[in-house]
Short mmCIF file of C-alpha atoms in Angstrom, two decimals:
data_model
loop_
_atom_site.label_atom_id
_atom_site.label_comp_id
_atom_site.label_asym_id
_atom_site.label_seq_id
_atom_site.Cartn_x
_atom_site.Cartn_y
_atom_site.Cartn_z
CA UNK A 1 27.20 127.25 174.56
CA UNK A 2 27.31 124.37 172.16
CA UNK A 3 24.09 122.63 171.30
CA UNK A 4 23.97 118.98 172.30
CA UNK A 5 22.80 116.45 169.81
CA UNK A 6 21.36 113.08 170.62
CA UNK A 7 20.18 110.49 168.18
CA UNK A 8 20.24 106.90 167.34
CA UNK A 9 21.22 105.19 164.16
CA UNK A 10 20.01 101.71 163.41
CA UNK A 11 22.31 100.80 160.57
CA UNK A 12 22.76 97.50 158.94
CA UNK A 13 26.27 96.14 158.68
CA UNK A 14 27.40 95.57 155.13
CA UNK A 15 26.84 91.92 154.26
CA UNK A 16 28.76 89.47 152.14
CA UNK A 17 27.90 88.68 148.51
CA UNK A 18 27.14 85.02 147.97
CA UNK A 19 29.22 83.28 145.30
CA UNK A 20 28.72 79.94 143.65
CA UNK A 21 29.81 77.00 145.79
CA UNK A 22 32.77 75.01 144.55
CA UNK A 23 33.79 71.50 145.60
CA UNK A 24 37.06 71.57 147.52
CA UNK A 25 39.74 68.93 147.39
CA UNK A 26 42.94 68.56 149.38
CA UNK A 27 45.49 70.34 147.28
CA UNK A 28 47.19 73.59 146.60
CA UNK A 29 46.00 76.80 144.98
CA UNK A 30 48.01 79.37 143.10
CA UNK A 31 46.28 82.52 142.19
CA UNK A 32 45.54 85.92 140.84
CA UNK A 33 43.20 88.30 142.64
CA UNK A 34 39.54 88.08 141.72
CA UNK A 35 37.69 91.32 141.43
CA UNK A 36 34.09 92.19 141.90
CA UNK A 37 32.27 95.43 142.60
CA UNK A 38 31.42 96.20 146.18
CA UNK A 39 28.41 97.99 147.59
CA UNK A 40 28.91 101.31 149.23
CA UNK A 41 27.29 101.96 152.57
CA UNK A 42 24.97 104.96 152.85
CA UNK A 43 26.51 107.78 154.77
CA UNK A 44 25.06 108.47 158.18
CA UNK A 45 25.03 111.55 160.32
CA UNK A 46 27.98 111.40 162.71
CA UNK A 47 27.62 112.42 166.33
CA UNK A 48 30.22 114.61 168.02
CA UNK A 49 31.37 113.38 171.41
CA UNK A 50 34.12 115.21 173.29
CA UNK A 51 36.74 112.68 174.38
CA UNK A 52 37.55 112.31 178.06
CA UNK A 53 41.24 112.25 177.26
CA UNK A 54 43.03 112.03 173.99
CA UNK A 55 46.55 112.65 172.81
CA UNK A 56 46.90 115.51 170.38
CA UNK A 57 47.48 114.38 166.80
CA UNK A 58 50.51 115.56 164.84
CA UNK A 59 50.12 119.19 163.67
CA UNK A 60 48.98 119.70 160.07
CA UNK A 61 51.72 120.51 157.57
CA UNK A 62 52.35 124.26 157.12
CA UNK A 63 51.06 125.85 153.92
CA UNK A 64 53.73 126.57 151.35
CA UNK A 65 52.29 128.30 148.32
CA UNK A 66 48.82 128.83 146.92
CA UNK A 67 49.43 126.26 144.21
CA UNK A 68 50.72 123.59 146.56
CA UNK A 69 47.90 124.14 149.06
CA UNK A 70 45.39 123.41 146.33
CA UNK A 71 47.01 120.05 145.74
CA UNK A 72 46.36 118.72 149.25
CA UNK A 73 44.89 115.26 149.14
CA UNK A 74 41.51 114.43 150.54
CA UNK A 75 43.11 112.33 153.30
CA UNK A 76 45.31 115.30 154.29
CA UNK A 77 42.25 117.53 154.62
CA UNK A 78 40.41 114.91 156.69
CA UNK A 79 43.39 114.50 158.97
CA UNK A 80 43.71 118.26 159.46
CA UNK A 81 39.97 118.48 160.25
CA UNK A 82 40.34 115.81 162.92
CA UNK A 83 43.32 117.67 164.37
CA UNK A 84 41.32 120.92 164.55
CA UNK A 85 38.40 119.12 166.21
CA UNK A 86 40.65 117.67 168.91
CA UNK A 87 42.45 120.96 169.54
CA UNK A 88 39.13 122.80 169.88
CA UNK A 89 37.93 120.27 172.45
CA UNK A 90 40.99 120.99 174.58
CA UNK A 91 40.25 124.72 174.38
CA UNK A 92 36.60 124.33 175.34
CA UNK A 93 37.61 122.34 178.41
CA UNK A 94 36.65 118.93 179.79
CA UNK A 95 33.31 117.48 178.79
CA UNK A 96 30.42 117.24 181.21
CA UNK A 97 30.34 114.10 183.32
CA UNK A 98 27.23 112.80 181.59
CA UNK A 99 28.96 113.02 178.19
CA UNK A 100 31.88 110.84 179.20
CA UNK A 101 32.23 107.10 179.03
CA UNK A 102 33.11 105.68 182.42
CA UNK A 103 35.81 103.33 181.16
CA UNK A 104 35.98 104.19 177.45
CA UNK A 105 36.94 107.25 175.47
CA UNK A 106 36.13 108.23 171.91
CA UNK A 107 39.12 108.45 169.57
CA UNK A 108 38.45 110.68 166.58
CA UNK A 109 39.81 109.37 163.29
CA UNK A 110 40.85 111.09 160.04
CA UNK A 111 38.44 109.14 157.82
CA UNK A 112 35.32 109.70 155.76
CA UNK A 113 31.93 109.72 157.51
CA UNK A 114 30.11 106.47 156.87
CA UNK A 115 33.15 104.19 157.17
CA UNK A 116 32.47 100.97 159.10
CA UNK A 117 35.45 99.83 161.17
CA UNK A 118 35.92 96.07 160.87
CA UNK A 119 39.08 94.87 162.62
CA UNK A 120 42.08 95.96 164.66
CA UNK A 121 45.39 94.32 165.57
CA UNK A 122 48.66 95.22 167.27
CA UNK A 123 52.20 93.96 166.64
CA UNK A 124 53.22 91.65 169.54
CA UNK A 125 56.89 92.58 169.14
CA UNK A 126 55.99 96.31 169.04
CA UNK A 127 52.96 96.68 171.35
CA UNK A 128 52.48 100.39 170.67
CA UNK A 129 52.11 99.79 166.94
CA UNK A 130 48.77 98.73 165.51
CA UNK A 131 46.54 98.84 162.44
CA UNK A 132 42.83 99.56 162.04
CA UNK A 133 40.76 98.32 159.07
CA UNK A 134 37.42 99.26 157.56
CA UNK A 135 35.30 99.76 154.49
CA UNK A 136 36.20 102.19 151.67
CA UNK A 137 39.83 101.03 151.67
CA UNK A 138 40.31 102.34 155.20
CA UNK A 139 43.70 101.50 156.72
CA UNK A 140 45.00 103.47 159.70
CA UNK A 141 48.17 103.05 161.75
CA UNK A 142 49.03 103.98 165.34
CA UNK A 143 52.45 104.12 166.95
CA UNK A 144 51.32 105.20 170.42
CA UNK A 145 49.11 102.32 171.49
CA UNK A 146 45.93 103.61 169.86
CA UNK A 147 45.80 107.17 171.20
CA UNK A 148 46.17 108.68 167.73
CA UNK A 149 45.82 107.22 164.26
CA UNK A 150 47.07 108.30 160.84
CA UNK A 151 46.11 107.06 157.35
CA UNK A 152 48.46 104.43 155.98
CA UNK A 153 49.02 104.01 152.26
CA UNK A 154 50.00 100.69 150.66
CA UNK A 155 50.98 101.30 147.02
CA UNK A 156 50.39 97.68 145.96
CA UNK A 157 46.78 97.98 147.13
CA UNK A 158 46.17 101.23 145.24
CA UNK A 159 47.49 100.39 141.80
CA UNK A 160 44.08 99.39 140.48
CA UNK A 161 40.84 101.32 140.58
CA UNK A 162 39.20 99.24 143.33
CA UNK A 163 37.69 100.39 146.59
CA UNK A 164 38.69 97.57 148.91
CA UNK A 165 36.89 96.51 152.05
CA UNK A 166 39.58 95.30 154.46
CA UNK A 167 37.94 92.54 156.53
CA UNK A 168 40.55 91.00 158.82
CA UNK A 169 44.09 91.50 160.16
CA UNK A 170 46.33 89.35 162.34
CA UNK A 171 49.92 89.47 163.66
CA UNK A 172 52.29 86.92 165.16
CA UNK A 173 55.69 88.27 166.10
CA UNK A 174 56.50 90.83 163.40
CA UNK A 175 54.61 88.96 160.68
CA UNK A 176 51.18 90.23 159.73
CA UNK A 177 48.37 89.51 157.26
CA UNK A 178 45.47 91.54 155.86
CA UNK A 179 42.64 90.21 153.69
CA UNK A 180 39.90 92.12 151.92
CA UNK A 181 37.19 92.20 149.27
CA UNK A 182 37.52 92.16 146.27
CA UNK A 183 40.04 89.39 146.90
CA UNK A 184 43.27 90.89 148.21
CA UNK A 185 45.97 89.47 150.50
CA UNK A 186 48.74 91.59 152.06
CA UNK A 187 51.73 90.29 154.04
CA UNK A 188 54.39 91.99 156.16
CA UNK A 189 57.51 90.54 157.75
CA UNK A 190 58.67 93.75 159.43
CA UNK A 191 55.81 94.76 161.75
CA UNK A 192 53.90 96.60 159.03
CA UNK A 193 56.71 98.82 157.79
CA UNK A 194 56.33 97.26 154.32
CA UNK A 195 53.44 95.26 152.93
CA UNK A 196 53.65 92.86 149.98
CA UNK A 197 50.65 91.87 147.92
CA UNK A 198 50.33 88.09 147.50
CA UNK A 199 48.43 86.76 144.46
CA UNK A 200 45.24 84.78 145.17
CA UNK A 201 43.21 82.26 143.21
CA UNK A 202 40.22 83.60 141.34
CA UNK A 203 38.54 80.24 142.05
CA UNK A 204 38.47 80.59 145.83
CA UNK A 205 34.94 79.68 146.94
CA UNK A 206 33.42 82.77 148.52
CA UNK A 207 34.90 85.96 149.93
CA UNK A 208 37.73 85.93 152.46
CA UNK A 209 36.35 87.04 155.80
CA UNK A 210 38.94 85.97 158.39
CA UNK A 211 42.69 85.35 158.67
CA UNK A 212 44.84 84.24 161.61
CA UNK A 213 48.64 84.40 161.75
CA UNK A 214 49.77 81.03 163.12
CA UNK A 215 53.59 80.96 162.83
CA UNK A 216 56.57 81.76 160.66
CA UNK A 217 55.22 82.54 157.17
CA UNK A 218 52.10 80.60 158.21
CA UNK A 219 48.45 81.59 158.40
CA UNK A 220 44.91 80.19 158.39
CA UNK A 221 42.23 81.74 156.19
CA UNK A 222 38.43 81.31 156.08
CA UNK A 223 35.92 82.27 153.37
CA UNK A 224 32.24 83.01 153.88
CA UNK A 225 31.35 79.72 152.16
CA UNK A 226 33.20 77.70 154.76
CA UNK A 227 36.47 77.03 152.97
CA UNK A 228 39.46 76.86 155.34
CA UNK A 229 42.99 77.11 153.94
CA UNK A 230 46.42 77.03 155.55
CA UNK A 231 49.76 78.25 154.22
CA UNK A 232 53.32 77.79 155.44
CA UNK A 233 55.19 79.65 152.68
CA UNK A 234 53.99 83.25 152.97
CA UNK A 235 50.74 82.66 151.15
CA UNK A 236 52.06 81.47 147.80
CA UNK A 237 50.51 78.02 148.29
CA UNK A 238 47.36 77.22 150.25
CA UNK A 239 46.25 73.75 151.32
CA UNK A 240 42.61 72.97 152.01
CA UNK A 241 42.04 72.06 155.66
CA UNK A 242 38.48 70.93 155.01
CA UNK A 243 37.14 68.67 152.29
CA UNK A 244 34.08 70.60 151.13
CA UNK A 245 32.16 73.82 151.45
CA UNK A 246 29.27 74.14 153.88
CA UNK A 247 26.74 74.04 151.04
CA UNK A 248 28.11 70.68 149.91
CA UNK A 249 28.00 69.35 153.47
CA UNK A 250 24.39 70.39 153.99
CA UNK A 251 23.27 69.08 150.61
CA UNK A 252 24.84 65.76 151.47
CA UNK A 253 23.40 65.60 154.98
CA UNK A 254 20.12 67.47 154.46
CA UNK A 255 18.24 64.60 156.12
CA UNK A 256 20.32 64.90 159.30
CA UNK A 257 17.63 66.89 161.06
CA UNK A 258 19.14 70.38 160.82
CA UNK A 259 16.20 72.77 160.80
CA UNK A 260 16.37 75.38 158.07
CA UNK A 261 19.25 73.83 156.15
CA UNK A 262 17.18 73.72 152.98
CA UNK A 263 17.08 77.53 153.05
CA UNK A 264 20.83 77.88 153.44
CA UNK A 265 22.23 80.41 150.97
CA UNK A 266 25.80 79.22 151.19
CA UNK A 267 27.46 81.96 153.25
CA UNK A 268 28.32 82.78 156.85
CA UNK A 269 27.07 85.93 158.49
CA UNK A 270 29.67 85.59 161.26
CA UNK A 271 32.68 83.40 162.05
CA UNK A 272 34.85 83.38 165.18
CA UNK A 273 37.98 81.41 166.08
CA UNK A 274 39.02 80.26 169.56
CA UNK A 275 42.66 80.53 170.71
CA UNK A 276 43.06 76.76 170.25
CA UNK A 277 41.89 76.81 166.62
CA UNK A 278 38.20 75.87 166.90
CA UNK A 279 35.61 77.77 164.84
CA UNK A 280 31.97 78.67 165.31
CA UNK A 281 30.00 80.20 162.44
CA UNK A 282 26.43 81.45 161.97
CA UNK A 283 24.42 80.71 158.83
CA UNK A 284 23.47 83.76 156.80
CA UNK A 285 19.81 83.48 157.82
CA UNK A 286 20.66 82.89 161.46
CA UNK A 287 18.58 79.71 161.63
CA UNK A 288 21.39 77.36 162.72
CA UNK A 289 25.10 77.42 163.52
CA UNK A 290 28.15 75.36 162.62
CA UNK A 291 31.37 74.35 164.33
CA UNK A 292 34.73 72.97 163.19
CA UNK A 293 37.73 71.64 165.08
CA UNK A 294 41.20 70.96 163.65
CA UNK A 295 41.30 67.53 162.06
CA UNK A 296 37.59 67.33 161.21
CA UNK A 297 36.88 66.83 157.47
CA UNK A 298 33.59 68.79 157.49
CA UNK A 299 31.77 71.55 159.30
CA UNK A 300 29.34 70.20 161.91
CA UNK A 301 25.86 71.84 161.72
CA UNK A 302 23.83 72.41 164.90
CA UNK A 303 20.19 73.34 165.49
CA UNK A 304 19.72 76.57 167.38
CA UNK A 305 18.17 76.04 170.79
CA UNK A 306 16.51 79.46 170.88
CA UNK A 307 13.38 80.79 169.22
CA UNK A 308 14.81 83.90 167.63
CA UNK A 309 17.38 83.89 164.83
CA UNK A 310 21.05 84.02 165.71
CA UNK A 311 22.90 87.34 165.29
CA UNK A 312 26.42 86.29 166.27
CA UNK A 313 28.33 83.65 168.24
CA UNK A 314 31.78 83.39 169.76
CA UNK A 315 33.97 81.85 172.43
CA UNK A 316 34.03 82.76 176.10
CA UNK A 317 37.30 83.06 177.97
CA UNK A 318 36.55 79.75 179.73
CA UNK A 319 36.12 77.89 176.42
CA UNK A 320 32.32 77.92 176.31
CA UNK A 321 30.11 79.68 173.76
CA UNK A 322 28.13 82.89 173.84
CA UNK A 323 25.18 83.44 171.50
CA UNK A 324 23.39 86.65 170.49
CA UNK A 325 19.92 86.68 168.92
CA UNK A 326 18.19 89.35 166.91
CA UNK A 327 16.30 91.76 169.12
CA UNK A 328 18.85 91.92 171.92
CA UNK A 329 18.93 88.50 173.59
CA UNK A 330 22.13 87.02 175.04
CA UNK A 331 22.69 83.32 175.81
CA UNK A 332 25.55 81.32 177.33
CA UNK A 333 26.18 77.65 176.65
CA UNK A 334 26.06 75.20 179.54
CA UNK A 335 29.57 74.17 180.48
CA UNK A 336 32.62 74.62 178.30
CA UNK A 337 33.30 73.40 174.80
CA UNK A 338 30.77 72.96 171.99
CA UNK A 339 27.18 72.58 173.14
CA UNK A 340 23.64 72.98 171.82
CA UNK A 341 22.25 73.82 175.27
CA UNK A 342 22.11 77.50 176.18
CA UNK A 343 20.72 79.56 179.05
CA UNK A 344 19.39 83.08 178.50
CA UNK A 345 20.94 85.90 180.52
CA UNK A 346 18.85 89.01 181.24
CA UNK A 347 20.35 92.14 179.66
CA UNK A 348 19.23 95.76 179.40
CA UNK A 349 19.44 95.99 175.63
CA UNK A 350 16.41 98.30 175.25
CA UNK A 351 15.34 96.16 172.28
CA UNK A 352 18.43 96.98 170.23
CA UNK A 353 20.47 94.08 168.90
CA UNK A 354 23.70 93.14 170.66
CA UNK A 355 26.29 92.55 167.96
CA UNK A 356 29.49 91.34 169.66
CA UNK A 357 31.05 90.26 172.96
CA UNK A 358 34.70 90.65 173.93
CA UNK A 359 36.34 89.17 177.03
CA UNK A 360 38.85 91.26 179.00
CA UNK A 361 39.39 88.39 181.44
CA UNK A 362 37.59 85.17 182.36
CA UNK A 363 35.24 87.14 184.62
CA UNK A 364 34.95 90.51 182.85
CA UNK A 365 33.51 90.98 179.37
CA UNK A 366 31.91 93.77 177.37
CA UNK A 367 29.04 93.53 174.91
CA UNK A 368 28.26 96.17 172.28
CA UNK A 369 25.46 96.68 169.81
CA UNK A 370 23.00 98.92 168.02
CA UNK A 371 22.50 102.55 168.92
CA UNK A 372 25.49 102.75 171.24
CA UNK A 373 24.56 99.81 173.49
CA UNK A 374 27.48 98.98 175.81
CA UNK A 375 27.16 96.36 178.56
CA UNK A 376 29.59 94.88 181.07
CA UNK A 377 29.73 91.72 183.16
CA UNK A 378 32.09 91.10 186.06
CA UNK A 379 30.97 87.58 186.90
CA UNK A 380 31.63 85.64 183.72
CA UNK A 381 28.38 86.66 182.03
CA UNK A 382 25.83 85.76 184.71
CA UNK A 383 24.64 89.38 184.95
CA UNK A 384 25.21 92.48 182.82
CA UNK A 385 24.99 96.20 183.51
CA UNK A 386 24.51 98.87 180.87
CA UNK A 387 26.95 101.74 180.57
CA UNK A 388 24.41 104.53 180.08
CA UNK A 389 27.06 107.07 179.13
CA UNK A 390 27.53 105.18 175.86
CA UNK A 391 23.99 106.19 174.87
CA UNK A 392 25.46 109.50 173.67
CA UNK A 393 27.08 107.73 170.71
CA UNK A 394 24.71 107.75 167.75
CA UNK A 395 26.26 104.73 166.02
CA UNK A 396 26.08 100.97 165.93
CA UNK A 397 28.97 99.26 167.72
CA UNK A 398 29.94 96.14 165.77
CA UNK A 399 33.03 94.65 167.43
CA UNK A 400 34.73 94.44 170.85
CA UNK A 401 38.46 93.63 170.73
CA UNK A 402 40.73 93.19 173.74
CA UNK A 403 44.43 92.86 172.94
CA UNK A 404 45.14 92.25 176.63
CA UNK A 405 43.55 93.22 179.95
CA UNK A 406 44.74 96.83 179.58
CA UNK A 407 44.24 97.45 175.86
CA UNK A 408 40.76 97.18 174.36
CA UNK A 409 38.74 98.80 171.57
CA UNK A 410 35.14 98.97 170.36
CA UNK A 411 34.62 99.41 166.61
CA UNK A 412 31.51 100.90 165.04
CA UNK A 413 30.07 102.54 161.97
CA UNK A 414 30.57 106.19 161.01
CA UNK A 415 34.21 105.80 162.01
CA UNK A 416 33.40 105.38 165.71
CA UNK A 417 36.32 104.00 167.74
CA UNK A 418 36.28 103.66 171.53
CA UNK A 419 39.43 103.00 173.54
CA UNK A 420 39.43 101.26 176.90
CA UNK A 421 40.92 103.44 179.63
CA UNK A 422 39.90 101.39 182.70
#
């Protein structure tokens, strides 16, 4: 029989490089892409988990001649390896009950070991079509709702010898946007069939970490230094939606009583947007957090109301805030809207950090974190239960994304992707 492997990996998510702060003014930016080297993540040992159910990937191309078989690309070989792995699992038979995730299944991907998956999005006008982003220029496409994924090549993103980290993707209708590091912006008007590269200013303060499609040829973009830009002409002009970077705000208001602001390095470690356009961001040291609402000229800093440093923050389905601290603590704000008052909720994190929370509905949410931690609440976050079957995944789970109440994904390192099966 096959030998079972169990292990835990306590990886550290690749951070952002701090860049010099620049004063922002209301105006427009035209640009060329800025380039900077990126750090590679150390490869980690992947853990094989037999999926509960998974559609078979397309069969590998038949060999033609000895010369042509030698010219197979590395992506082709990876894809064929994934196909063989899935076909073998179907031959062996169903996995044991204790190796299965109760409401999630592992989807094996044709990518390099060590890739950290960072974002996922589906086309509203074509719900079965979606894109998955990650480090090492990882871009995958699905046309069956996320059952199977294939590498997607964008020639305009491969002309130069850069290894892009694709950070964020967003669709509205058939229009979509992708941003990455070194600075790159991609746009599609046909549901991802074709992607155009849009030039960007080399003077953008910080690295682009988030983008949201907001309307026809319109989007909202955020950098890790707190710059917020909006465009309404397909990204060729960007207007500043905020008057200064976070560093400038804190230097100007350092006597406002924000604890730890003097140690601020000028970057966000996390930023999340609510459906109505509000933002919450965590300082790089985790010692305070910031919020912004449309129409405000500056980010508003807030003292953390907890002893431990903040890991991540985001918006609940009811409009309130959730807050994660280093070491595995989870807090919920009192009431809805922006608040500095939080109540701790007991969770079975086993001491591993919880890294993200995603809401399936107003009452049901899932939290994921280090060493395969997977938790669920069915009462709006008042109590959480651990999905012990997820302990078999030797990877850190970084993001929980629900497209709707029937389509959800958990993204991790080492190319780990979980699909919600209910």
